[in-house]
Amino acid sequence: MRLKGFVFDLDGVITDTARFHYQAWAKIAEDELGIRITPAVNEGLKGVSRMDSLEVILKYGHQEHDYTEAQKVQFATAKNDYYGQLIDQISPEDILPGMKAFLNALRHGGYGISLASASKNAPRILTGLGLTDYFNAIVDPATLRHGKPDPEIFARGAELLGLAPGEVVGLEDAVAGVQSIKAAGEFAVGIGDRQLLAQADLVFPSTADVSLAAIETAFAEAQG
Ligand code: BG6
Ligand code: MG
């Protein structure tokens, strides 16, 4: 099959919002729940949906049985309100190194481009970054039944481009994301630690290293 499209994760691939998620969850956890989260806890929230992130934090604080659904929704809403204030600061300067050039190369190459982020704030973040026009489609995570590592989100990312899984490359920085790409039957490009992302077909240590030529070559080789 020929390579025709790219399905992107957002956080950690196009921009670094993890620090804002951390700041917002740390505030809500401490103010509302009396739980002090650590950077290690935050690591476990990457790629995890808003409500599931709250569950992780409650479990960490041994409070997983202490609240009603309505109270949990209130905590998650408070987190998102504060997070919204933080991401309002996002500007084109927050695009991770190399990613603007990579998106331009994809556009010039005539590739379809879609977004497969678990974040309901993704359209707002793309606007802040000034990148909305690069994307032919954005998966709406509210329409999904399962989060990463389930294949649903990356499968949808290809489908929205009108492409078969075998015609696209998925880009991810998280282990659960790479698992989602592979389970969807797509070619996985990992960004980060080679050992951690060993399931990916190709790994670049950082966004600055991502090369379209290298991806095209590896994709063609994988066709056998
Ligand atoms: C993912 C982040 O991209 O989006 C997670 O890595 C976050 O940390 C998830 O919880 C959901 O984001 P949002 O913006 O819908 O709360
Ligand atoms: Mg990510």
Coordinates of C-alpha atoms and ligand atoms in Angstrom, one line a residue:
M1 CA 0.0 0.0 0.0
R2 CA 1.1 3.5 -0.7
L3 CA 1.5 6.1 2.2
K4 CA -1.2 8.7 1.9
G5 CA -1.9 10.2 5.3
F6 CA -0.7 11.0 8.8
V7 CA -2.6 10.8 12.0
F8 CA -1.2 12.9 14.8
D9 CA -1.4 12.8 18.6
L10 CA -1.3 16.4 20.0
D11 CA 0.1 16.5 23.5
G12 CA 3.9 15.7 23.4
V13 CA 3.9 15.5 19.6
I14 CA 2.8 19.0 18.4
T15 CA 2.9 20.9 21.7
D16 CA 3.6 20.3 25.4
T17 CA 0.4 20.7 27.3
A18 CA 1.3 18.1 29.9
R19 CA 2.7 20.8 32.2
F20 CA -0.6 22.7 32.1
H21 CA -2.6 19.5 32.8
Y22 CA -0.2 18.9 35.7
Q23 CA -0.6 22.5 37.0
A24 CA -4.4 22.3 36.8
W25 CA -4.7 18.8 38.3
A26 CA -2.2 19.6 41.1
K27 CA -4.3 22.7 42.1
I28 CA -7.7 20.8 42.1
A29 CA -6.2 17.8 43.8
E30 CA -4.8 19.9 46.6
D31 CA -7.6 22.5 47.0
E32 CA -10.6 20.2 46.6
L33 CA -9.3 16.7 47.6
G34 CA -6.2 17.4 49.8
I35 CA -4.1 15.2 47.6
R36 CA -0.6 16.2 46.6
I37 CA 0.2 14.7 43.2
T38 CA 3.8 14.1 42.0
P39 CA 5.4 14.3 38.5
A40 CA 5.3 10.5 38.5
V41 CA 1.5 10.6 38.9
N42 CA 1.3 13.2 36.1
E43 CA 3.2 10.8 33.8
G44 CA 0.4 8.3 34.2
L45 CA -2.1 10.9 33.1
K46 CA -0.6 11.4 29.6
G47 CA -3.1 10.3 26.9
V48 CA -5.7 9.4 29.6
S49 CA -9.1 11.0 29.4
R50 CA -10.2 13.7 31.8
M51 CA -12.5 11.5 33.9
D52 CA -10.0 8.6 33.9
S53 CA -7.3 11.1 35.0
L54 CA -9.5 12.0 38.0
E55 CA -9.9 8.3 38.8
V56 CA -6.1 7.8 38.8
I57 CA -5.7 10.8 41.2
L58 CA -8.4 9.6 43.5
K59 CA -6.9 6.1 43.6
Y60 CA -3.5 7.6 44.4
G61 CA -5.1 9.5 47.3
H62 CA -7.1 6.4 48.4
Q63 CA -10.3 8.3 47.8
E64 CA -11.7 6.2 44.9
H65 CA -14.9 5.3 46.7
D66 CA -15.5 8.7 48.4
Y67 CA -17.5 10.7 45.8
T68 CA -20.6 10.5 43.7
E69 CA -20.5 10.8 39.9
A70 CA -21.9 14.3 40.2
Q71 CA -19.1 15.4 42.5
K72 CA -16.5 13.8 40.2
V73 CA -17.9 15.8 37.3
Q74 CA -17.7 18.9 39.4
F75 CA -14.0 18.3 40.2
A76 CA -13.2 17.5 36.5
T77 CA -15.1 20.7 35.4
A78 CA -13.1 22.8 37.9
K79 CA -9.9 21.3 36.6
N80 CA -10.9 22.1 33.0
D81 CA -11.9 25.6 33.8
Y82 CA -8.5 26.3 35.3
Y83 CA -6.8 24.4 32.5
G84 CA -8.7 26.5 30.0
Q85 CA -7.2 29.7 31.5
L86 CA -3.7 28.2 31.2
I87 CA -4.0 27.1 27.6
D88 CA -5.3 30.5 26.6
Q89 CA -1.7 31.6 26.8
I90 CA -0.7 29.1 24.0
S91 CA 0.8 30.7 20.9
P92 CA 2.7 29.6 17.8
E93 CA 5.9 29.8 19.9
D94 CA 4.6 26.7 21.7
I95 CA 4.8 24.4 18.7
L96 CA 7.5 21.8 19.5
P97 CA 10.8 22.0 17.5
G98 CA 10.6 20.8 13.9
M99 CA 6.8 20.2 13.9
K100 CA 5.8 23.2 11.8
A101 CA 8.4 22.3 9.2
F102 CA 7.2 18.7 9.2
L103 CA 3.6 19.8 8.7
N104 CA 4.7 22.0 5.8
A105 CA 6.5 19.1 4.3
L106 CA 3.4 16.9 4.6
R107 CA 1.3 19.5 3.0
H108 CA 3.7 19.9 0.1
G109 CA 3.8 16.1 -0.3
G110 CA 0.0 16.1 -0.7
Y111 CA -0.6 13.9 2.4
G112 CA -3.9 13.9 4.3
I113 CA -3.5 15.1 7.9
S114 CA -5.8 14.3 10.9
L115 CA -5.7 14.6 14.7
A116 CA -6.3 11.8 17.1
S117 CA -6.0 13.5 20.5
A118 CA -7.9 12.4 23.6
S119 CA -8.3 16.1 24.5
K120 CA -11.7 17.8 24.1
N121 CA -9.7 21.0 24.1
A122 CA -7.7 20.0 21.0
P123 CA -9.4 22.4 18.5
R124 CA -8.8 25.3 20.9
I125 CA -5.1 24.4 21.3
L126 CA -4.7 24.1 17.5
T127 CA -6.2 27.5 17.2
G128 CA -3.8 29.0 19.7
L129 CA -0.9 27.3 17.9
G130 CA -2.1 28.7 14.6
L131 CA -2.2 25.2 13.1
T132 CA -5.9 24.5 12.5
D133 CA -5.6 24.9 8.7
Y134 CA -3.1 22.1 8.4
F135 CA -5.7 19.5 9.5
N136 CA -8.2 17.9 7.1
A137 CA -10.0 16.3 10.1
I138 CA -10.0 16.2 13.9
V139 CA -11.4 13.1 15.8
D140 CA -13.9 14.2 18.4
P141 CA -13.0 12.2 21.5
A142 CA -16.6 12.7 22.8
T143 CA -17.8 10.3 20.0
L144 CA -15.5 7.4 21.1
R145 CA -16.4 4.5 23.2
H146 CA -12.8 3.6 24.2
G147 CA -9.6 5.6 24.9
K148 CA -6.0 4.7 24.0
P149 CA -4.6 2.0 24.0
D150 CA -7.9 0.9 22.2
P151 CA -7.5 1.3 18.4
E152 CA -10.7 3.3 18.0
I153 CA -9.2 6.8 18.0
F154 CA -6.4 6.1 15.5
A155 CA -8.8 4.0 13.3
R156 CA -11.1 7.0 13.2
G157 CA -8.3 9.3 12.3
A158 CA -7.6 7.3 9.1
E159 CA -11.3 6.9 8.4
L160 CA -11.9 10.6 8.5
L161 CA -9.2 11.0 5.8
G162 CA -11.0 8.4 3.7
L163 CA -8.0 6.1 4.0
A164 CA -7.3 2.5 5.0
P165 CA -5.2 1.9 8.1
G166 CA -2.5 0.5 5.9
E167 CA -2.2 3.8 4.1
V168 CA -1.4 6.0 7.1
V169 CA 1.3 6.7 9.7
G170 CA 0.3 7.4 13.3
L171 CA 2.6 9.7 15.4
E172 CA 2.7 9.3 19.2
D173 CA 4.9 10.0 22.2
A174 CA 3.0 7.7 24.7
V175 CA 3.1 4.0 25.0
A176 CA -0.7 3.7 25.1
G177 CA -0.8 5.7 21.9
V178 CA 1.7 3.5 20.1
Q179 CA -0.4 0.5 21.2
S180 CA -3.5 2.2 19.8
I181 CA -1.8 2.8 16.4
K182 CA -0.5 -0.7 16.1
A183 CA -3.9 -2.2 17.2
A184 CA -5.5 -0.1 14.4
G185 CA -3.2 -1.8 11.9
E186 CA -1.2 1.4 11.1
F187 CA 2.5 2.2 10.8
A188 CA 3.6 3.7 14.2
V189 CA 6.1 6.5 14.6
G190 CA 7.1 7.0 18.2
I191 CA 8.7 10.2 19.5
G192 CA 10.8 9.7 22.7
D193 CA 12.6 6.8 24.4
R194 CA 13.4 4.0 22.0
Q195 CA 13.1 1.3 24.6
L196 CA 9.9 2.6 26.1
L197 CA 8.3 2.9 22.6
A198 CA 9.8 -0.4 21.3
Q199 CA 6.4 -1.4 19.8
A200 CA 6.7 1.5 17.3
D201 CA 7.9 0.8 13.7
L202 CA 10.2 3.8 13.8
V203 CA 11.3 5.9 16.8
F204 CA 12.8 9.5 16.8
P205 CA 14.3 10.7 20.1
S206 CA 12.6 14.1 19.8
T207 CA 10.3 16.1 17.6
A208 CA 13.3 17.9 16.2
D209 CA 14.5 14.6 14.7
V210 CA 11.3 13.7 12.9
S211 CA 12.1 13.3 9.1
L212 CA 9.5 12.8 6.4
A213 CA 12.2 11.1 4.2
A214 CA 13.1 8.6 6.9
I215 CA 9.4 7.8 7.5
E216 CA 8.7 7.3 3.8
T217 CA 11.7 5.0 3.5
A218 CA 10.8 2.9 6.6
F219 CA 7.2 2.7 5.5
A220 CA 8.2 1.5 2.0
E221 CA 10.5 -1.1 3.5
A222 CA 7.8 -2.4 5.8
Q223 CA 5.7 -3.1 2.7
G224 CA 8.2 -5.9 2.0
Ligands
BG6_1 C1 -4.6 14.0 26.5 C2 -3.7 14.3 27.7 O1 -4.1 14.5 25.3 O2 -5.9 14.6 26.7 C3 -4.3 13.9 29.0 O3 -2.5 13.7 27.4 C4 -5.7 14.5 29.1 O4 -3.5 14.3 30.0 C5 -6.6 14.2 27.9 O5 -6.3 14.1 30.3 C6 -7.9 14.8 28.0 O6 -7.8 16.2 27.8 P1 -9.0 17.2 28.0 O7 -8.4 18.5 27.4 O8 -10.2 16.7 27.3 O9 -9.3 17.3 29.5
MG2 MG 0.8 12.5 23.6

